């Protein structure tokens, strides 16, 4: 990052706009990583169903690598944001080695993420990673996911995470059938119900019908919710087995 050849202020403006571009690109990459992690959930369910334990383990390692990668991008983003502020406050002719500062800040923050945090703090709190573990667990087990890591039990947030969700579609009022989840707000609906709901509205989008939710539903942001589909299946099986009318299931959201 050299300011040579341009007037210092113009140089700063141009660096600032380049930083904005980099920050925007980083956000785009993080969105792609989240999408990739979500698709790993489906793969994980398939592998677990097929008893491919070794491959499930490999997938889990990949999920952790993706969590790390997202964190690495977060760190670089924070460093850039901090540097943008420092750059604007600095004297135009200051001889700060910005590249070295950038590298140092990144490396020290990254080292502390790698060495100072527990597995639980790094992975157990990541929403998509938790969803992945819950999906794998639900393939062969009923009930909420037990503690993933030792510290889980001490964590109020996680303990409070367990709550009841309905197995009924908020649109059709029937048990979920092919549930699709909005990636905007996380609410799920039966596929045919949500498609006809969105089509009734203009422009191919519609307000989320769940009370209190401000999100907009679009066909493009709906993804199959296989975890919920499985819970409905399990419910139907157990309702067949024993005559129970329990329409709620304990889940860890
Ligand atoms: Zn919603």
PDB file of C-alpha atoms and ligand atoms in Angstrom:
ATOM      1  CA  UNK A   1       0.000   0.000   0.000  1.00  0.00           C
ATOM      2  CA  UNK A   2       2.136   2.895  -1.219  1.00  0.00           C
ATOM      3  CA  UNK A   3       0.980   6.465  -1.271  1.00  0.00           C
ATOM      4  CA  UNK A   4       3.716   7.482  -3.687  1.00  0.00           C
ATOM      5  CA  UNK A   5       2.706   9.190  -6.880  1.00  0.00           C
ATOM      6  CA  UNK A   6      -0.604  10.574  -5.651  1.00  0.00           C
ATOM      7  CA  UNK A   7      -1.385  13.459  -3.354  1.00  0.00           C
ATOM      8  CA  UNK A   8      -1.674  12.084   0.173  1.00  0.00           C
ATOM      9  CA  UNK A   9      -5.377  12.873   0.609  1.00  0.00           C
ATOM     10  CA  UNK A  10      -6.372  11.468  -2.758  1.00  0.00           C
ATOM     11  CA  UNK A  11      -4.298   8.440  -1.885  1.00  0.00           C
ATOM     12  CA  UNK A  12      -6.246   7.987   1.324  1.00  0.00           C
ATOM     13  CA  UNK A  13      -9.588   8.277  -0.451  1.00  0.00           C
ATOM     14  CA  UNK A  14      -8.594   5.689  -2.961  1.00  0.00           C
ATOM     15  CA  UNK A  15      -7.252   3.350  -0.268  1.00  0.00           C
ATOM     16  CA  UNK A  16     -10.460   3.815   1.675  1.00  0.00           C
ATOM     17  CA  UNK A  17     -12.577   2.812  -1.320  1.00  0.00           C
ATOM     18  CA  UNK A  18     -10.325  -0.183  -1.964  1.00  0.00           C
ATOM     19  CA  UNK A  19     -10.742  -1.230   1.661  1.00  0.00           C
ATOM     20  CA  UNK A  20     -14.510  -0.992   1.269  1.00  0.00           C
ATOM     21  CA  UNK A  21     -14.299  -3.255  -1.762  1.00  0.00           C
ATOM     22  CA  UNK A  22     -12.191  -5.800   0.128  1.00  0.00           C
ATOM     23  CA  UNK A  23     -14.622  -5.716   3.054  1.00  0.00           C
ATOM     24  CA  UNK A  24     -17.536  -6.289   0.674  1.00  0.00           C
ATOM     25  CA  UNK A  25     -15.721  -9.194  -1.005  1.00  0.00           C
ATOM     26  CA  UNK A  26     -15.037 -10.732   2.402  1.00  0.00           C
ATOM     27  CA  UNK A  27     -18.724 -10.570   3.315  1.00  0.00           C
ATOM     28  CA  UNK A  28     -19.500 -12.345   0.038  1.00  0.00           C
ATOM     29  CA  UNK A  29     -17.029 -15.126   0.835  1.00  0.00           C
ATOM     30  CA  UNK A  30     -18.474 -15.581   4.300  1.00  0.00           C
ATOM     31  CA  UNK A  31     -21.967 -15.939   2.864  1.00  0.00           C
ATOM     32  CA  UNK A  32     -20.657 -18.637   0.512  1.00  0.00           C
ATOM     33  CA  UNK A  33     -18.987 -20.473   3.390  1.00  0.00           C
ATOM     34  CA  UNK A  34     -22.247 -20.428   5.370  1.00  0.00           C
ATOM     35  CA  UNK A  35     -24.070 -21.819   2.331  1.00  0.00           C
ATOM     36  CA  UNK A  36     -21.453 -24.545   1.963  1.00  0.00           C
ATOM     37  CA  UNK A  37     -21.739 -25.451   5.650  1.00  0.00           C
ATOM     38  CA  UNK A  38     -25.512 -25.704   5.325  1.00  0.00           C
ATOM     39  CA  UNK A  39     -25.163 -28.068   2.383  1.00  0.00           C
ATOM     40  CA  UNK A  40     -22.762 -30.193   4.462  1.00  0.00           C
ATOM     41  CA  UNK A  41     -25.669 -30.802   6.853  1.00  0.00           C
ATOM     42  CA  UNK A  42     -27.567 -32.716   4.164  1.00  0.00           C
ATOM     43  CA  UNK A  43     -24.457 -34.650   3.199  1.00  0.00           C
ATOM     44  CA  UNK A  44     -23.886 -35.460   6.869  1.00  0.00           C
ATOM     45  CA  UNK A  45     -27.415 -36.840   7.250  1.00  0.00           C
ATOM     46  CA  UNK A  46     -26.928 -39.059   4.169  1.00  0.00           C
ATOM     47  CA  UNK A  47     -23.578 -40.379   5.397  1.00  0.00           C
ATOM     48  CA  UNK A  48     -24.867 -41.015   8.914  1.00  0.00           C
ATOM     49  CA  UNK A  49     -27.846 -42.907   7.515  1.00  0.00           C
ATOM     50  CA  UNK A  50     -25.454 -45.025   5.463  1.00  0.00           C
ATOM     51  CA  UNK A  51     -23.262 -45.712   8.546  1.00  0.00           C
ATOM     52  CA  UNK A  52     -20.262 -44.138   6.843  1.00  0.00           C
ATOM     53  CA  UNK A  53     -18.642 -43.229  10.150  1.00  0.00           C
ATOM     54  CA  UNK A  54     -15.196 -42.443   8.749  1.00  0.00           C
ATOM     55  CA  UNK A  55     -16.656 -40.084   6.181  1.00  0.00           C
ATOM     56  CA  UNK A  56     -18.858 -38.439   8.800  1.00  0.00           C
ATOM     57  CA  UNK A  57     -15.709 -37.775  10.841  1.00  0.00           C
ATOM     58  CA  UNK A  58     -14.001 -36.257   7.816  1.00  0.00           C
ATOM     59  CA  UNK A  59     -16.998 -34.068   7.142  1.00  0.00           C
ATOM     60  CA  UNK A  60     -16.987 -32.912  10.738  1.00  0.00           C
ATOM     61  CA  UNK A  61     -13.318 -31.962  10.433  1.00  0.00           C
ATOM     62  CA  UNK A  62     -14.175 -29.996   7.291  1.00  0.00           C
ATOM     63  CA  UNK A  63     -16.972 -28.210   9.131  1.00  0.00           C
ATOM     64  CA  UNK A  64     -14.488 -27.118  11.782  1.00  0.00           C
ATOM     65  CA  UNK A  65     -12.091 -25.944   9.100  1.00  0.00           C
ATOM     66  CA  UNK A  66     -14.882 -23.838   7.618  1.00  0.00           C
ATOM     67  CA  UNK A  67     -15.661 -22.338  11.036  1.00  0.00           C
ATOM     68  CA  UNK A  68     -11.943 -21.491  11.347  1.00  0.00           C
ATOM     69  CA  UNK A  69     -11.918 -19.975   7.878  1.00  0.00           C
ATOM     70  CA  UNK A  70     -14.899 -17.792   8.675  1.00  0.00           C
ATOM     71  CA  UNK A  71     -13.184 -16.657  11.850  1.00  0.00           C
ATOM     72  CA  UNK A  72     -10.014 -15.900   9.918  1.00  0.00           C
ATOM     73  CA  UNK A  73     -12.013 -13.704   7.536  1.00  0.00           C
ATOM     74  CA  UNK A  74     -13.690 -12.008  10.517  1.00  0.00           C
ATOM     75  CA  UNK A  75     -10.305 -11.224  12.005  1.00  0.00           C
ATOM     76  CA  UNK A  76      -8.984  -9.781   8.743  1.00  0.00           C
ATOM     77  CA  UNK A  77     -12.112  -7.716   8.365  1.00  0.00           C
ATOM     78  CA  UNK A  78     -11.792  -6.306  11.883  1.00  0.00           C
ATOM     79  CA  UNK A  79      -8.128  -5.529  11.280  1.00  0.00           C
ATOM     80  CA  UNK A  80      -8.967  -3.687   8.073  1.00  0.00           C
ATOM     81  CA  UNK A  81     -11.718  -1.710   9.760  1.00  0.00           C
ATOM     82  CA  UNK A  82      -9.361  -0.745  12.592  1.00  0.00           C
ATOM     83  CA  UNK A  83      -6.678   0.242  10.095  1.00  0.00           C
ATOM     84  CA  UNK A  84      -9.094   2.376   8.119  1.00  0.00           C
ATOM     85  CA  UNK A  85      -9.753   4.413  11.261  1.00  0.00           C
ATOM     86  CA  UNK A  86      -6.030   4.632  12.080  1.00  0.00           C
ATOM     87  CA  UNK A  87      -5.238   5.607   8.506  1.00  0.00           C
ATOM     88  CA  UNK A  88      -7.708   8.466   8.544  1.00  0.00           C
ATOM     89  CA  UNK A  89      -6.373   9.736  11.867  1.00  0.00           C
ATOM     90  CA  UNK A  90      -2.715   9.471  10.898  1.00  0.00           C
ATOM     91  CA  UNK A  91      -0.530  12.209   9.452  1.00  0.00           C
ATOM     92  CA  UNK A  92      -0.355  11.947   5.643  1.00  0.00           C
ATOM     93  CA  UNK A  93       3.447  11.685   5.761  1.00  0.00           C
ATOM     94  CA  UNK A  94       3.598   9.208   8.655  1.00  0.00           C
ATOM     95  CA  UNK A  95       5.925   6.331   7.975  1.00  0.00           C
ATOM     96  CA  UNK A  96       3.794   3.576   9.515  1.00  0.00           C
ATOM     97  CA  UNK A  97       4.388   0.229   7.815  1.00  0.00           C
ATOM     98  CA  UNK A  98       0.718  -0.591   7.260  1.00  0.00           C
ATOM     99  CA  UNK A  99       1.358  -3.961   5.700  1.00  0.00           C
ATOM    100  CA  UNK A 100       3.461  -5.104   8.639  1.00  0.00           C
ATOM    101  CA  UNK A 101       0.873  -3.745  11.063  1.00  0.00           C
ATOM    102  CA  UNK A 102      -1.865  -5.604   9.205  1.00  0.00           C
ATOM    103  CA  UNK A 103       0.066  -8.884   9.314  1.00  0.00           C
ATOM    104  CA  UNK A 104       0.984  -8.535  12.966  1.00  0.00           C
ATOM    105  CA  UNK A 105      -2.543  -7.700  14.087  1.00  0.00           C
ATOM    106  CA  UNK A 106      -4.000 -10.593  12.117  1.00  0.00           C
ATOM    107  CA  UNK A 107      -1.462 -13.095  13.357  1.00  0.00           C
ATOM    108  CA  UNK A 108      -1.759 -12.198  17.021  1.00  0.00           C
ATOM    109  CA  UNK A 109      -5.569 -12.280  16.979  1.00  0.00           C
ATOM    110  CA  UNK A 110      -5.551 -15.536  15.011  1.00  0.00           C
ATOM    111  CA  UNK A 111      -3.061 -17.114  17.432  1.00  0.00           C
ATOM    112  CA  UNK A 112      -5.272 -16.246  20.364  1.00  0.00           C
ATOM    113  CA  UNK A 113      -8.334 -17.770  18.628  1.00  0.00           C
ATOM    114  CA  UNK A 114      -6.379 -20.959  17.998  1.00  0.00           C
ATOM    115  CA  UNK A 115      -4.685 -21.271  21.377  1.00  0.00           C
ATOM    116  CA  UNK A 116      -6.756 -19.510  24.009  1.00  0.00           C
ATOM    117  CA  UNK A 117     -10.274 -20.719  23.263  1.00  0.00           C
ATOM    118  CA  UNK A 118     -11.873 -24.053  24.088  1.00  0.00           C
ATOM    119  CA  UNK A 119     -13.474 -26.261  21.445  1.00  0.00           C
ATOM    120  CA  UNK A 120     -16.814 -25.273  22.877  1.00  0.00           C
ATOM    121  CA  UNK A 121     -16.087 -21.570  22.492  1.00  0.00           C
ATOM    122  CA  UNK A 122     -14.793 -22.046  18.961  1.00  0.00           C
ATOM    123  CA  UNK A 123     -17.254 -24.529  17.508  1.00  0.00           C
ATOM    124  CA  UNK A 124     -19.998 -25.235  20.049  1.00  0.00           C
ATOM    125  CA  UNK A 125     -21.355 -21.712  19.714  1.00  0.00           C
ATOM    126  CA  UNK A 126     -21.359 -21.611  15.915  1.00  0.00           C
ATOM    127  CA  UNK A 127     -25.040 -21.839  14.841  1.00  0.00           C
ATOM    128  CA  UNK A 128     -24.495 -23.854  11.646  1.00  0.00           C
ATOM    129  CA  UNK A 129     -22.002 -26.184  13.299  1.00  0.00           C
ATOM    130  CA  UNK A 130     -24.489 -26.835  16.099  1.00  0.00           C
ATOM    131  CA  UNK A 131     -27.205 -27.487  13.517  1.00  0.00           C
ATOM    132  CA  UNK A 132     -24.880 -29.974  11.813  1.00  0.00           C
ATOM    133  CA  UNK A 133     -24.251 -31.830  15.072  1.00  0.00           C
ATOM    134  CA  UNK A 134     -27.931 -31.840  15.897  1.00  0.00           C
ATOM    135  CA  UNK A 135     -28.793 -33.223  12.459  1.00  0.00           C
ATOM    136  CA  UNK A 136     -26.268 -36.060  12.833  1.00  0.00           C
ATOM    137  CA  UNK A 137     -27.532 -36.833  16.317  1.00  0.00           C
ATOM    138  CA  UNK A 138     -31.160 -36.946  15.215  1.00  0.00           C
ATOM    139  CA  UNK A 139     -30.439 -39.591  12.565  1.00  0.00           C
ATOM    140  CA  UNK A 140     -30.058 -42.286  15.208  1.00  0.00           C
ATOM    141  CA  UNK A 141     -31.381 -40.731  18.394  1.00  0.00           C
ATOM    142  CA  UNK A 142     -34.455 -39.065  19.792  1.00  0.00           C
ATOM    143  CA  UNK A 143     -34.535 -36.045  22.026  1.00  0.00           C
ATOM    144  CA  UNK A 144     -32.285 -33.015  22.248  1.00  0.00           C
ATOM    145  CA  UNK A 145     -28.598 -33.117  21.442  1.00  0.00           C
ATOM    146  CA  UNK A 146     -26.527 -33.913  24.537  1.00  0.00           C
ATOM    147  CA  UNK A 147     -23.530 -31.723  25.384  1.00  0.00           C
ATOM    148  CA  UNK A 148     -21.047 -31.591  22.522  1.00  0.00           C
ATOM    149  CA  UNK A 149     -18.161 -30.474  24.648  1.00  0.00           C
ATOM    150  CA  UNK A 150     -17.461 -30.708  28.351  1.00  0.00           C
ATOM    151  CA  UNK A 151     -18.160 -27.063  29.074  1.00  0.00           C
ATOM    152  CA  UNK A 152     -21.546 -27.166  27.356  1.00  0.00           C
ATOM    153  CA  UNK A 153     -23.354 -27.916  30.592  1.00  0.00           C
ATOM    154  CA  UNK A 154     -22.020 -24.753  32.226  1.00  0.00           C
ATOM    155  CA  UNK A 155     -23.251 -22.500  29.507  1.00  0.00           C
ATOM    156  CA  UNK A 156     -26.581 -20.821  30.149  1.00  0.00           C
ATOM    157  CA  UNK A 157     -27.013 -19.773  26.546  1.00  0.00           C
ATOM    158  CA  UNK A 158     -26.783 -23.336  25.346  1.00  0.00           C
ATOM    159  CA  UNK A 159     -28.978 -24.751  28.084  1.00  0.00           C
ATOM    160  CA  UNK A 160     -31.562 -22.096  27.342  1.00  0.00           C
ATOM    161  CA  UNK A 161     -31.322 -22.981  23.664  1.00  0.00           C
ATOM    162  CA  UNK A 162     -33.483 -26.058  24.186  1.00  0.00           C
ATOM    163  CA  UNK A 163     -37.069 -25.146  23.456  1.00  0.00           C
ATOM    164  CA  UNK A 164     -40.209 -26.585  22.008  1.00  0.00           C
ATOM    165  CA  UNK A 165     -41.017 -26.042  18.388  1.00  0.00           C
ATOM    166  CA  UNK A 166     -44.185 -26.985  16.644  1.00  0.00           C
ATOM    167  CA  UNK A 167     -44.186 -29.696  14.014  1.00  0.00           C
ATOM    168  CA  UNK A 168     -47.066 -27.880  12.322  1.00  0.00           C
ATOM    169  CA  UNK A 169     -46.709 -25.531   9.352  1.00  0.00           C
ATOM    170  CA  UNK A 170     -47.744 -21.974  10.263  1.00  0.00           C
ATOM    171  CA  UNK A 171     -49.428 -21.657   6.844  1.00  0.00           C
ATOM    172  CA  UNK A 172     -51.198 -24.968   6.313  1.00  0.00           C
ATOM    173  CA  UNK A 173     -51.734 -25.761  10.025  1.00  0.00           C
ATOM    174  CA  UNK A 174     -50.949 -29.356   9.095  1.00  0.00           C
ATOM    175  CA  UNK A 175     -47.863 -31.387  10.036  1.00  0.00           C
ATOM    176  CA  UNK A 176     -44.928 -30.149   7.972  1.00  0.00           C
ATOM    177  CA  UNK A 177     -44.821 -31.722   4.534  1.00  0.00           C
ATOM    178  CA  UNK A 178     -41.532 -31.164   2.678  1.00  0.00           C
ATOM    179  CA  UNK A 179     -40.550 -28.352   5.040  1.00  0.00           C
ATOM    180  CA  UNK A 180     -38.648 -25.450   3.475  1.00  0.00           C
ATOM    181  CA  UNK A 181     -36.738 -23.011   5.641  1.00  0.00           C
ATOM    182  CA  UNK A 182     -36.243 -19.335   4.900  1.00  0.00           C
ATOM    183  CA  UNK A 183     -32.540 -18.551   5.045  1.00  0.00           C
ATOM    184  CA  UNK A 184     -33.530 -14.980   5.932  1.00  0.00           C
ATOM    185  CA  UNK A 185     -35.347 -15.642   9.198  1.00  0.00           C
ATOM    186  CA  UNK A 186     -35.100 -19.386   9.823  1.00  0.00           C
ATOM    187  CA  UNK A 187     -38.858 -19.990   9.779  1.00  0.00           C
ATOM    188  CA  UNK A 188     -40.086 -23.125   8.016  1.00  0.00           C
ATOM    189  CA  UNK A 189     -43.195 -23.942   6.019  1.00  0.00           C
ATOM    190  CA  UNK A 190     -44.577 -26.860   4.069  1.00  0.00           C
ATOM    191  CA  UNK A 191     -43.278 -26.587   0.519  1.00  0.00           C
ATOM    192  CA  UNK A 192     -46.578 -26.439  -1.359  1.00  0.00           C
ATOM    193  CA  UNK A 193     -48.105 -24.045   1.182  1.00  0.00           C
ATOM    194  CA  UNK A 194     -45.231 -21.569   1.043  1.00  0.00           C
ATOM    195  CA  UNK A 195     -44.962 -21.680  -2.745  1.00  0.00           C
ATOM    196  CA  UNK A 196     -48.636 -20.888  -3.209  1.00  0.00           C
ATOM    197  CA  UNK A 197     -48.450 -18.225  -0.471  1.00  0.00           C
ATOM    198  CA  UNK A 198     -45.553 -16.451  -2.230  1.00  0.00           C
ATOM    199  CA  UNK A 199     -47.188 -16.794  -5.661  1.00  0.00           C
ATOM    200  CA  UNK A 200     -50.348 -15.088  -4.395  1.00  0.00           C
ATOM    201  CA  UNK A 201     -48.299 -11.962  -3.653  1.00  0.00           C
ATOM    202  CA  UNK A 202     -46.725  -9.587  -6.132  1.00  0.00           C
ATOM    203  CA  UNK A 203     -43.120  -9.661  -7.330  1.00  0.00           C
ATOM    204  CA  UNK A 204     -42.444 -13.197  -6.163  1.00  0.00           C
ATOM    205  CA  UNK A 205     -41.964 -12.235  -2.538  1.00  0.00           C
ATOM    206  CA  UNK A 206     -44.160 -12.059   0.518  1.00  0.00           C
ATOM    207  CA  UNK A 207     -43.880 -11.003   4.141  1.00  0.00           C
ATOM    208  CA  UNK A 208     -43.081 -13.871   6.511  1.00  0.00           C
ATOM    209  CA  UNK A 209     -46.460 -14.860   8.017  1.00  0.00           C
ATOM    210  CA  UNK A 210     -44.996 -15.743  11.412  1.00  0.00           C
ATOM    211  CA  UNK A 211     -46.218 -13.097  13.902  1.00  0.00           C
ATOM    212  CA  UNK A 212     -43.476 -10.677  14.871  1.00  0.00           C
ATOM    213  CA  UNK A 213     -41.185 -11.639  11.981  1.00  0.00           C
ATOM    214  CA  UNK A 214     -40.188  -8.801   9.635  1.00  0.00           C
ATOM    215  CA  UNK A 215     -38.432 -10.974   7.062  1.00  0.00           C
ATOM    216  CA  UNK A 216     -39.425 -11.232   3.422  1.00  0.00           C
ATOM    217  CA  UNK A 217     -39.955 -14.698   1.950  1.00  0.00           C
ATOM    218  CA  UNK A 218     -38.675 -15.406  -1.574  1.00  0.00           C
ATOM    219  CA  UNK A 219     -38.539 -18.705  -3.420  1.00  0.00           C
ATOM    220  CA  UNK A 220     -34.805 -18.192  -3.977  1.00  0.00           C
ATOM    221  CA  UNK A 221     -34.024 -18.073  -0.264  1.00  0.00           C
ATOM    222  CA  UNK A 222     -35.981 -21.182   0.736  1.00  0.00           C
ATOM    223  CA  UNK A 223     -33.980 -24.319   1.435  1.00  0.00           C
ATOM    224  CA  UNK A 224     -35.223 -27.803   2.347  1.00  0.00           C
ATOM    225  CA  UNK A 225     -35.210 -28.269   6.130  1.00  0.00           C
ATOM    226  CA  UNK A 226     -34.301 -31.934   6.346  1.00  0.00           C
ATOM    227  CA  UNK A 227     -33.813 -31.822  10.081  1.00  0.00           C
ATOM    228  CA  UNK A 228     -37.429 -30.752  10.562  1.00  0.00           C
ATOM    229  CA  UNK A 229     -38.613 -33.299   7.972  1.00  0.00           C
ATOM    230  CA  UNK A 230     -36.859 -35.970  10.013  1.00  0.00           C
ATOM    231  CA  UNK A 231     -38.504 -34.787  13.224  1.00  0.00           C
ATOM    232  CA  UNK A 232     -41.904 -35.022  11.558  1.00  0.00           C
ATOM    233  CA  UNK A 233     -41.070 -38.541  10.326  1.00  0.00           C
ATOM    234  CA  UNK A 234     -39.935 -39.568  13.797  1.00  0.00           C
ATOM    235  CA  UNK A 235     -43.102 -38.106  15.255  1.00  0.00           C
ATOM    236  CA  UNK A 236     -45.279 -40.036  12.798  1.00  0.00           C
ATOM    237  CA  UNK A 237     -43.421 -43.256  13.542  1.00  0.00           C
ATOM    238  CA  UNK A 238     -43.695 -42.844  17.292  1.00  0.00           C
ATOM    239  CA  UNK A 239     -47.341 -41.765  16.971  1.00  0.00           C
ATOM    240  CA  UNK A 240     -47.944 -45.010  15.129  1.00  0.00           C
ATOM    241  CA  UNK A 241     -46.021 -47.052  17.661  1.00  0.00           C
ATOM    242  CA  UNK A 242     -47.757 -45.766  20.721  1.00  0.00           C
ATOM    243  CA  UNK A 243     -50.994 -43.915  20.753  1.00  0.00           C
ATOM    244  CA  UNK A 244     -49.607 -40.531  21.733  1.00  0.00           C
ATOM    245  CA  UNK A 245     -50.892 -37.155  20.760  1.00  0.00           C
ATOM    246  CA  UNK A 246     -47.732 -35.226  21.541  1.00  0.00           C
ATOM    247  CA  UNK A 247     -47.489 -32.695  18.756  1.00  0.00           C
ATOM    248  CA  UNK A 248     -44.425 -30.903  20.040  1.00  0.00           C
ATOM    249  CA  UNK A 249     -40.875 -32.037  20.077  1.00  0.00           C
ATOM    250  CA  UNK A 250     -37.977 -30.881  22.197  1.00  0.00           C
ATOM    251  CA  UNK A 251     -35.304 -29.354  20.003  1.00  0.00           C
ATOM    252  CA  UNK A 252     -32.172 -27.369  20.476  1.00  0.00           C
ATOM    253  CA  UNK A 253     -32.555 -24.316  18.300  1.00  0.00           C
TER     254      UNK A 253
HETATM  255 ZN1  LIG B   1     -39.935 -15.428   9.466  1.00  0.00          ZN
END
